[in-house]
PDB file of C-alpha atoms and ligand atoms in Angstrom:
ATOM      1  CA  MET A   1      44.667   1.240  16.128  1.00 98.00           C
ATOM      2  CA  LYS A   2      41.616  -0.264  14.447  1.00 98.00           C
ATOM      3  CA  ALA A   3      38.357   1.488  13.617  1.00 98.00           C
ATOM      4  CA  ILE A   4      35.158   0.290  11.993  1.00 98.00           C
ATOM      5  CA  ALA A   5      32.571   2.595  10.445  1.00 98.00           C
ATOM      6  CA  ILE A   6      28.992   1.439   9.959  1.00 98.00           C
ATOM      7  CA  ASN A   7      26.826   3.259   7.427  1.00 98.00           C
ATOM      8  CA  GLY A   8      23.178   2.850   8.398  1.00 98.00           C
ATOM      9  CA  SER A   9      21.866   4.726   5.368  1.00 98.00           C
ATOM     10  CA  PRO A  10      20.789   2.865   2.237  1.00 98.00           C
ATOM     11  CA  ARG A  11      22.551   5.558   0.217  1.00 98.00           C
ATOM     12  CA  LYS A  12      26.284   5.040  -0.038  1.00 98.00           C
ATOM     13  CA  ASN A  13      27.308   8.527  -1.105  1.00 97.00           C
ATOM     14  CA  TRP A  14      24.786  10.936   0.346  1.00 98.00           C
ATOM     15  CA  ASN A  15      24.579  12.963   3.546  1.00 98.00           C
ATOM     16  CA  THR A  16      25.191  10.240   6.122  1.00 98.00           C
ATOM     17  CA  ALA A  17      27.916   8.467   4.173  1.00 98.00           C
ATOM     18  CA  THR A  18      29.636  11.788   3.422  1.00 98.00           C
ATOM     19  CA  LEU A  19      29.756  12.716   7.109  1.00 98.00           C
ATOM     20  CA  LEU A  20      30.798   9.217   8.106  1.00 98.00           C
ATOM     21  CA  LYS A  21      33.660   9.331   5.610  1.00 98.00           C
ATOM     22  CA  LYS A  22      34.769  12.631   7.167  1.00 98.00           C
ATOM     23  CA  ALA A  23      34.767  10.964  10.597  1.00 98.00           C
ATOM     24  CA  ILE A  24      36.820   8.136   9.044  1.00 98.00           C
ATOM     25  CA  ASP A  25      39.281  10.678   7.618  1.00 98.00           C
ATOM     26  CA  GLY A  26      39.565  12.280  11.046  1.00 98.00           C
ATOM     27  CA  ALA A  27      40.316   8.966  12.751  1.00 98.00           C
ATOM     28  CA  ALA A  28      42.765   8.031   9.974  1.00 98.00           C
ATOM     29  CA  SER A  29      44.552  11.379  10.337  1.00 98.00           C
ATOM     30  CA  ALA A  30      45.381  10.346  13.912  1.00 97.00           C
ATOM     31  CA  GLY A  31      46.668   6.924  12.881  1.00 97.00           C
ATOM     32  CA  ALA A  32      43.594   4.677  12.770  1.00 97.00           C
ATOM     33  CA  GLU A  33      43.169   1.988  10.171  1.00 98.00           C
ATOM     34  CA  VAL A  34      39.488   2.192   9.201  1.00 96.00           C
ATOM     35  CA  GLU A  35      37.116  -0.282   7.575  1.00 97.00           C
ATOM     36  CA  LEU A  36      33.754   0.920   6.217  1.00 98.00           C
ATOM     37  CA  VAL A  37      30.716  -1.402   6.316  1.00 98.00           C
ATOM     38  CA  HIS A  38      27.436  -0.558   4.564  1.00 98.00           C
ATOM     39  CA  LEU A  39      24.645  -2.125   6.613  1.00 98.00           C
ATOM     40  CA  TYR A  40      22.314  -2.361   3.620  1.00 98.00           C
ATOM     41  CA  ASP A  41      24.778  -4.732   1.892  1.00 98.00           C
ATOM     42  CA  LEU A  42      24.350  -7.274   4.696  1.00 98.00           C
ATOM     43  CA  GLU A  43      21.728  -9.940   5.293  1.00 98.00           C
ATOM     44  CA  PHE A  44      20.936  -9.826   8.985  1.00 98.00           C
ATOM     45  CA  LYS A  45      18.185  -9.454  11.537  1.00 98.00           C
ATOM     46  CA  GLY A  46      17.818  -7.705  14.872  1.00 98.00           C
ATOM     47  CA  CYS A  47      17.913  -9.529  18.229  1.00 98.00           C
ATOM     48  CA  CYS A  48      15.711 -12.660  18.168  1.00 97.00           C
ATOM     49  CA  SER A  49      15.323 -12.681  21.959  1.00 97.00           C
ATOM     50  CA  CYS A  50      17.030 -16.086  22.388  1.00 95.00           C
ATOM     51  CA  PHE A  51      18.663 -14.792  25.604  1.00 94.00           C
ATOM     52  CA  SER A  52      21.760 -16.931  24.937  1.00 92.00           C
ATOM     53  CA  CYS A  53      23.800 -13.930  26.024  1.00 91.00           C
ATOM     54  CA  LYS A  54      22.160 -14.071  29.473  1.00 91.00           C
ATOM     55  CA  ARG A  55      22.572 -17.840  30.125  1.00 89.00           C
ATOM     56  CA  LYS A  56      24.390 -18.733  33.361  1.00 86.00           C
ATOM     57  CA  ALA A  57      26.103 -21.721  31.778  1.00 69.00           C
ATOM     58  CA  GLY A  58      27.511 -19.797  28.849  1.00 62.00           C
ATOM     59  CA  LYS A  59      30.768 -17.874  28.859  1.00 61.00           C
ATOM     60  CA  VAL A  60      30.465 -14.138  29.406  1.00 56.00           C
ATOM     61  CA  ALA A  61      28.846 -12.755  26.319  1.00 65.00           C
ATOM     62  CA  GLU A  62      30.343  -9.908  24.347  1.00 76.00           C
ATOM     63  CA  CYS A  63      29.152 -10.977  20.938  1.00 87.00           C
ATOM     64  CA  CYS A  64      25.660 -11.976  19.882  1.00 93.00           C
ATOM     65  CA  VAL A  65      25.471 -15.684  18.991  1.00 92.00           C
ATOM     66  CA  MET A  66      23.063 -15.302  16.043  1.00 95.00           C
ATOM     67  CA  LYS A  67      24.599 -16.525  12.799  1.00 96.00           C
ATOM     68  CA  ASP A  68      24.256 -14.289   9.747  1.00 97.00           C
ATOM     69  CA  ASP A  69      26.275 -11.587   7.979  1.00 98.00           C
ATOM     70  CA  MET A  70      26.402  -9.563  11.202  1.00 97.00           C
ATOM     71  CA  THR A  71      28.225 -12.280  13.167  1.00 96.00           C
ATOM     72  CA  GLU A  72      31.618 -11.571  11.641  1.00 96.00           C
ATOM     73  CA  VAL A  73      31.131  -7.781  11.659  1.00 97.00           C
ATOM     74  CA  LEU A  74      30.358  -7.847  15.397  1.00 97.00           C
ATOM     75  CA  ARG A  75      33.419  -9.971  16.032  1.00 95.00           C
ATOM     76  CA  ARG A  76      35.599  -7.411  14.254  1.00 96.00           C
ATOM     77  CA  ILE A  77      33.956  -4.530  16.127  1.00 97.00           C
ATOM     78  CA  MET A  78      34.634  -6.182  19.487  1.00 95.00           C
ATOM     79  CA  SER A  79      38.345  -6.261  18.743  1.00 94.00           C
ATOM     80  CA  SER A  80      38.518  -2.708  17.422  1.00 97.00           C
ATOM     81  CA  ASP A  81      39.377   0.522  19.229  1.00 98.00           C
ATOM     82  CA  ILE A  82      36.882   2.861  17.578  1.00 98.00           C
ATOM     83  CA  LEU A  83      33.360   2.415  16.271  1.00 98.00           C
ATOM     84  CA  LEU A  84      31.935   5.110  13.988  1.00 98.00           C
ATOM     85  CA  LEU A  85      28.220   4.976  13.198  1.00 98.00           C
ATOM     86  CA  GLY A  86      26.010   6.918  10.828  1.00 98.00           C
ATOM     87  CA  SER A  87      22.258   6.982  10.388  1.00 98.00           C
ATOM     88  CA  PRO A  88      19.660   9.243   8.841  1.00 98.00           C
ATOM     89  CA  VAL A  89      16.584   9.934  10.941  1.00 98.00           C
ATOM     90  CA  TYR A  90      13.702   7.900   9.516  1.00 98.00           C
ATOM     91  CA  LEU A  91      10.249   8.509  11.013  1.00 98.00           C
ATOM     92  CA  GLY A  92      11.735  10.064  14.111  1.00 97.00           C
ATOM     93  CA  ASN A  93      14.395   7.454  14.826  1.00 98.00           C
ATOM     94  CA  ILE A  94      17.487   5.771  13.381  1.00 98.00           C
ATOM     95  CA  THR A  95      16.863   3.559  10.330  1.00 98.00           C
ATOM     96  CA  GLY A  96      15.415   0.074  10.869  1.00 98.00           C
ATOM     97  CA  GLU A  97      18.719  -1.522   9.849  1.00 98.00           C
ATOM     98  CA  MET A  98      20.686   0.609  12.285  1.00 98.00           C
ATOM     99  CA  LYS A  99      18.218  -0.226  15.065  1.00 98.00           C
ATOM    100  CA  SER A 100      18.600  -3.966  14.333  1.00 98.00           C
ATOM    101  CA  PHE A 101      22.366  -3.541  14.357  1.00 98.00           C
ATOM    102  CA  MET A 102      22.254  -1.704  17.710  1.00 98.00           C
ATOM    103  CA  GLU A 103      20.167  -4.505  19.255  1.00 98.00           C
ATOM    104  CA  ARG A 104      22.756  -7.069  18.187  1.00 97.00           C
ATOM    105  CA  LEU A 105      25.727  -4.934  19.285  1.00 97.00           C
ATOM    106  CA  ILE A 106      24.426  -3.715  22.615  1.00 97.00           C
ATOM    107  CA  PHE A 107      22.157  -6.375  24.072  1.00 96.00           C
ATOM    108  CA  ALA A 108      24.846  -9.064  24.418  1.00 94.00           C
ATOM    109  CA  ASN A 109      26.884  -6.580  26.427  1.00 94.00           C
ATOM    110  CA  LEU A 110      24.032  -5.313  28.566  1.00 95.00           C
ATOM    111  CA  SER A 111      24.354  -7.060  31.920  1.00 92.00           C
ATOM    112  CA  TYR A 112      21.240  -8.281  33.697  1.00 91.00           C
ATOM    113  CA  ASP A 113      23.473  -9.305  36.548  1.00 89.00           C
ATOM    114  CA  SER A 114      25.831  -6.547  37.682  1.00 84.00           C
ATOM    115  CA  ALA A 115      25.736  -2.963  38.860  1.00 84.00           C
ATOM    116  CA  GLU A 116      28.162  -2.009  36.071  1.00 83.00           C
ATOM    117  CA  ARG A 117      25.442  -2.574  33.431  1.00 91.00           C
ATOM    118  CA  THR A 118      28.036  -3.967  31.000  1.00 93.00           C
ATOM    119  CA  ASN A 119      29.618  -7.358  30.312  1.00 89.00           C
ATOM    120  CA  PHE A 120      32.205  -5.807  28.043  1.00 93.00           C
ATOM    121  CA  THR A 121      35.737  -5.827  29.387  1.00 92.00           C
ATOM    122  CA  GLY A 122      37.422  -3.903  26.556  1.00 95.00           C
ATOM    123  CA  VAL A 123      37.241  -0.233  25.595  1.00 97.00           C
ATOM    124  CA  ILE A 124      35.778   1.046  22.322  1.00 98.00           C
ATOM    125  CA  GLN A 125      35.450   4.767  21.601  1.00 98.00           C
ATOM    126  CA  THR A 126      32.222   5.497  19.752  1.00 98.00           C
ATOM    127  CA  GLY A 127      31.015   8.313  17.522  1.00 98.00           C
ATOM    128  CA  PHE A 128      27.661   8.685  15.784  1.00 98.00           C
ATOM    129  CA  VAL A 129      26.693  10.971  12.902  1.00 98.00           C
ATOM    130  CA  TYR A 130      22.997  11.693  12.431  1.00 98.00           C
ATOM    131  CA  THR A 131      21.431  13.354   9.402  1.00 98.00           C
ATOM    132  CA  MET A 132      17.856  14.572   8.977  1.00 98.00           C
ATOM    133  CA  GLY A 133      15.543  16.670   6.892  1.00 97.00           C
ATOM    134  CA  LEU A 134      14.085  18.765   9.708  1.00 96.00           C
ATOM    135  CA  PRO A 135      15.845  21.963  10.727  1.00 96.00           C
ATOM    136  CA  HIS A 136      17.970  22.073  13.869  1.00 94.00           C
ATOM    137  CA  GLU A 137      15.505  24.158  15.873  1.00 95.00           C
ATOM    138  CA  MET A 138      12.902  21.353  15.659  1.00 95.00           C
ATOM    139  CA  LEU A 139      15.143  18.610  17.138  1.00 94.00           C
ATOM    140  CA  GLU A 140      14.053  19.152  20.712  1.00 93.00           C
ATOM    141  CA  SER A 141      10.297  19.419  20.093  1.00 96.00           C
ATOM    142  CA  PHE A 142      10.319  16.268  17.918  1.00 97.00           C
ATOM    143  CA  GLY A 143      12.132  14.321  20.660  1.00 96.00           C
ATOM    144  CA  TYR A 144      15.238  13.575  18.559  1.00 97.00           C
ATOM    145  CA  GLN A 145      17.634  14.758  21.252  1.00 97.00           C
ATOM    146  CA  TYR A 146      16.290  12.018  23.515  1.00 97.00           C
ATOM    147  CA  ILE A 147      16.996   9.378  20.826  1.00 98.00           C
ATOM    148  CA  PHE A 148      20.558  10.612  20.357  1.00 98.00           C
ATOM    149  CA  GLU A 149      21.255  10.710  24.097  1.00 98.00           C
ATOM    150  CA  ASN A 150      19.695   7.271  24.542  1.00 98.00           C
ATOM    151  CA  ASN A 151      21.998   5.764  21.892  1.00 98.00           C
ATOM    152  CA  LYS A 152      24.954   7.523  23.491  1.00 98.00           C
ATOM    153  CA  ASN A 153      24.031   5.969  26.822  1.00 98.00           C
ATOM    154  CA  TYR A 154      23.918   2.489  25.335  1.00 98.00           C
ATOM    155  CA  LEU A 155      27.162   2.973  23.430  1.00 98.00           C
ATOM    156  CA  GLN A 156      28.845   3.896  26.698  1.00 97.00           C
ATOM    157  CA  LEU A 157      28.401   0.222  27.675  1.00 97.00           C
ATOM    158  CA  LEU A 158      31.464  -0.261  25.451  1.00 97.00           C
ATOM    159  CA  ASN A 159      33.409   1.646  28.123  1.00 97.00           C
ATOM    160  CA  GLY A 160      34.774   4.430  25.920  1.00 97.00           C
ATOM    161  CA  GLN A 161      33.936   8.027  25.186  1.00 97.00           C
ATOM    162  CA  SER A 162      30.763   8.409  23.147  1.00 98.00           C
ATOM    163  CA  GLU A 163      30.047  11.458  21.028  1.00 98.00           C
ATOM    164  CA  TYR A 164      27.701  12.448  18.232  1.00 98.00           C
ATOM    165  CA  VAL A 165      27.384  15.007  15.456  1.00 98.00           C
ATOM    166  CA  ILE A 166      24.038  16.174  14.092  1.00 98.00           C
ATOM    167  CA  SER A 167      23.523  17.453  10.569  1.00 98.00           C
ATOM    168  CA  ALA A 168      20.037  18.919  10.166  1.00 98.00           C
ATOM    169  CA  ASP A 169      18.071  20.392   7.261  1.00 97.00           C
ATOM    170  CA  CYS A 170      19.886  18.112   4.809  1.00 97.00           C
ATOM    171  CA  TYR A 171      19.617  18.367   1.047  1.00 97.00           C
ATOM    172  CA  GLN A 172      17.567  15.306   0.092  1.00 94.00           C
ATOM    173  CA  PHE A 173      17.501  14.957  -3.712  1.00 93.00           C
ATOM    174  CA  ASP A 174      19.867  15.658  -6.569  1.00 90.00           C
ATOM    175  CA  ASP A 175      17.319  17.883  -8.355  1.00 91.00           C
ATOM    176  CA  TYR A 176      14.379  19.342  -6.388  1.00 94.00           C
ATOM    177  CA  SER A 177      12.528  20.294  -9.579  1.00 91.00           C
ATOM    178  CA  LYS A 178      11.889  16.594 -10.265  1.00 94.00           C
ATOM    179  CA  TYR A 179      10.142  15.888  -6.951  1.00 94.00           C
ATOM    180  CA  ALA A 180       6.781  16.837  -5.431  1.00 95.00           C
ATOM    181  CA  ALA A 181       8.311  18.530  -2.389  1.00 93.00           C
ATOM    182  CA  SER A 182       6.810  21.998  -2.152  1.00 92.00           C
ATOM    183  CA  ASN A 183       6.960  21.861   1.662  1.00 92.00           C
ATOM    184  CA  PHE A 184      10.694  22.416   1.317  1.00 91.00           C
ATOM    185  CA  SER A 185      12.476  25.400  -0.182  1.00 92.00           C
ATOM    186  CA  GLU A 186      15.257  24.242  -2.504  1.00 93.00           C
ATOM    187  CA  LYS A 187      16.873  27.656  -2.132  1.00 94.00           C
ATOM    188  CA  HIS A 188      17.014  27.289   1.641  1.00 95.00           C
ATOM    189  CA  LYS A 189      18.260  23.680   1.398  1.00 95.00           C
ATOM    190  CA  ALA A 190      20.984  24.732  -1.045  1.00 95.00           C
ATOM    191  CA  LYS A 191      22.109  27.477   1.337  1.00 96.00           C
ATOM    192  CA  ILE A 192      22.347  24.991   4.228  1.00 97.00           C
ATOM    193  CA  ARG A 193      24.227  22.579   1.944  1.00 96.00           C
ATOM    194  CA  ARG A 194      26.659  25.324   0.970  1.00 97.00           C
ATOM    195  CA  GLU A 195      27.142  26.985   4.331  1.00 98.00           C
ATOM    196  CA  GLN A 196      26.287  24.545   7.154  1.00 98.00           C
ATOM    197  CA  PHE A 197      27.055  21.101   5.711  1.00 98.00           C
ATOM    198  CA  PRO A 198      30.804  21.788   5.381  1.00 98.00           C
ATOM    199  CA  ILE A 199      30.816  22.856   9.055  1.00 98.00           C
ATOM    200  CA  ASP A 200      29.067  19.584   9.991  1.00 98.00           C
ATOM    201  CA  CYS A 201      31.641  17.679   7.919  1.00 98.00           C
ATOM    202  CA  GLN A 202      34.415  19.387   9.852  1.00 98.00           C
ATOM    203  CA  SER A 203      32.692  18.465  13.143  1.00 98.00           C
ATOM    204  CA  ALA A 204      32.540  14.832  11.998  1.00 98.00           C
ATOM    205  CA  PHE A 205      36.240  14.935  11.056  1.00 98.00           C
ATOM    206  CA  ASP A 206      37.129  16.463  14.438  1.00 98.00           C
ATOM    207  CA  MET A 207      35.080  13.832  16.254  1.00 98.00           C
ATOM    208  CA  GLY A 208      36.846  10.983  14.426  1.00 98.00           C
ATOM    209  CA  LYS A 209      40.222  12.497  15.196  1.00 98.00           C
ATOM    210  CA  ARG A 210      39.344  13.103  18.863  1.00 98.00           C
ATOM    211  CA  LEU A 211      38.216   9.511  19.319  1.00 98.00           C
ATOM    212  CA  ALA A 212      41.484   8.257  17.856  1.00 98.00           C
ATOM    213  CA  LEU A 213      43.428  10.529  20.185  1.00 97.00           C
ATOM    214  CA  TYR A 214      41.547   9.068  23.184  1.00 96.00           C
ATOM    215  CA  VAL A 215      42.841   5.652  22.097  1.00 96.00           C
ATOM    216  CA  GLU A 216      46.378   6.985  21.839  1.00 85.00           C
ATOM    217  CA  ASN A 217      46.318   8.497  25.324  1.00 80.00           C
TER     218      ASN A 217
HETATM  219  C1  FMN B 301      11.863   6.850   4.909  1.00 56.84           C
HETATM  220  C2  FMN B 301      12.360   8.222   5.294  1.00 56.84           C
HETATM  221  C3  FMN B 301      11.921   8.780   6.486  1.00 56.84           C
HETATM  222  C4  FMN B 301      12.399  10.027   6.903  1.00 56.84           C
HETATM  223  N1  FMN B 301      11.980  10.518   8.099  1.00 56.84           N
HETATM  224  C5  FMN B 301      12.503  11.668   8.578  1.00 56.84           C
HETATM  225  C6  FMN B 301      12.128  12.156   9.860  1.00 56.84           C
HETATM  226  O1  FMN B 301      11.328  11.568  10.583  1.00 56.84           O
HETATM  227  N2  FMN B 301      12.684  13.306  10.278  1.00 56.84           N
HETATM  228  C7  FMN B 301      13.583  13.993   9.533  1.00 56.84           C
HETATM  229  O2  FMN B 301      14.079  15.039  10.000  1.00 56.84           O
HETATM  230  N3  FMN B 301      13.975  13.568   8.303  1.00 56.84           N
HETATM  231  C8  FMN B 301      13.452  12.416   7.819  1.00 56.84           C
HETATM  232  N4  FMN B 301      13.852  11.930   6.588  1.00 56.84           N
HETATM  233  C9  FMN B 301      14.886  12.669   5.827  1.00 56.84           C
HETATM  234  C10 FMN B 301      16.282  12.041   6.006  1.00 56.84           C
HETATM  235  O3  FMN B 301      16.598  11.880   7.368  1.00 56.84           O
HETATM  236  C11 FMN B 301      17.354  12.924   5.376  1.00 56.84           C
HETATM  237  O4  FMN B 301      17.064  13.163   4.038  1.00 56.84           O
HETATM  238  C12 FMN B 301      18.742  12.285   5.514  1.00 56.84           C
HETATM  239  O5  FMN B 301      19.728  13.227   5.273  1.00 56.84           O
HETATM  240  C13 FMN B 301      18.913  11.129   4.546  1.00 56.84           C
HETATM  241  O6  FMN B 301      20.190  10.574   4.701  1.00 56.84           O
HETATM  242  P1  FMN B 301      21.073  10.109   3.424  1.00 56.84           P
HETATM  243  O7  FMN B 301      21.293  11.334   2.600  1.00 56.84           O
HETATM  244  O8  FMN B 301      22.309   9.564   4.000  1.00 56.84           O
HETATM  245  O9  FMN B 301      20.265   9.082   2.711  1.00 56.84           O
HETATM  246  C14 FMN B 301      13.331  10.731   6.102  1.00 56.84           C
HETATM  247  C15 FMN B 301      13.743  10.182   4.877  1.00 56.84           C
HETATM  248  C16 FMN B 301      13.256   8.948   4.467  1.00 56.84           C
HETATM  249  C17 FMN B 301      13.717   8.360   3.148  1.00 56.84           C
END
């Protein structure tokens, strides 16, 4: 059982990566072999609107034809059983890199030509971890829930279960005293980090494990 995890945060060891690694551990605990890819290490662009994936003459598209560092990653994803994704919320959405990645992953599989909506013939279970600075109670009013559900909808074009875990009110810096950030209470952030973040990590672990068990069954 193969899994690929995609870190859409520029930071390799902070909130998003920590949760993603927990999801990886969960999938591994149920027998998955997991590869971790940091998006910010790759040179790639989002969809260039060439529409090669929609050409009648071409073979059925599953993989975007653009050639860059993403080409090989997409090829490996398409032959995997589980895809784990992680992104911080940046300006009310996933990071630019993660958005570009999603365009490349999803658009080739999005059918313009069938009621099924998908060209993909395989099954990939998908799980997303989202991190953000805002507290949980503001998710709905800032429209984040819509973004998460929208991504879930698109990921379901890969024919598997799609789940997500949200970690809100994240601790953002190593030392709050060094930053002009008086809008945030370090004391409150530290409490969330101590009490809620480990619960979110467990949720990410459980999600990874659940997705691997779907593959097994
Ligand atoms: C450029 C930028 C934009 C951000 N925009 C938002 C935002 O719109 N909403 C929010 O809740 N948090 C926002 N944040 C906070 C991050 O989502 C939060 O700190 C997250 O945990 C960072 O993930 P990381 O620790 O993996 O880097 C922003 C942070 C940065 C650097």
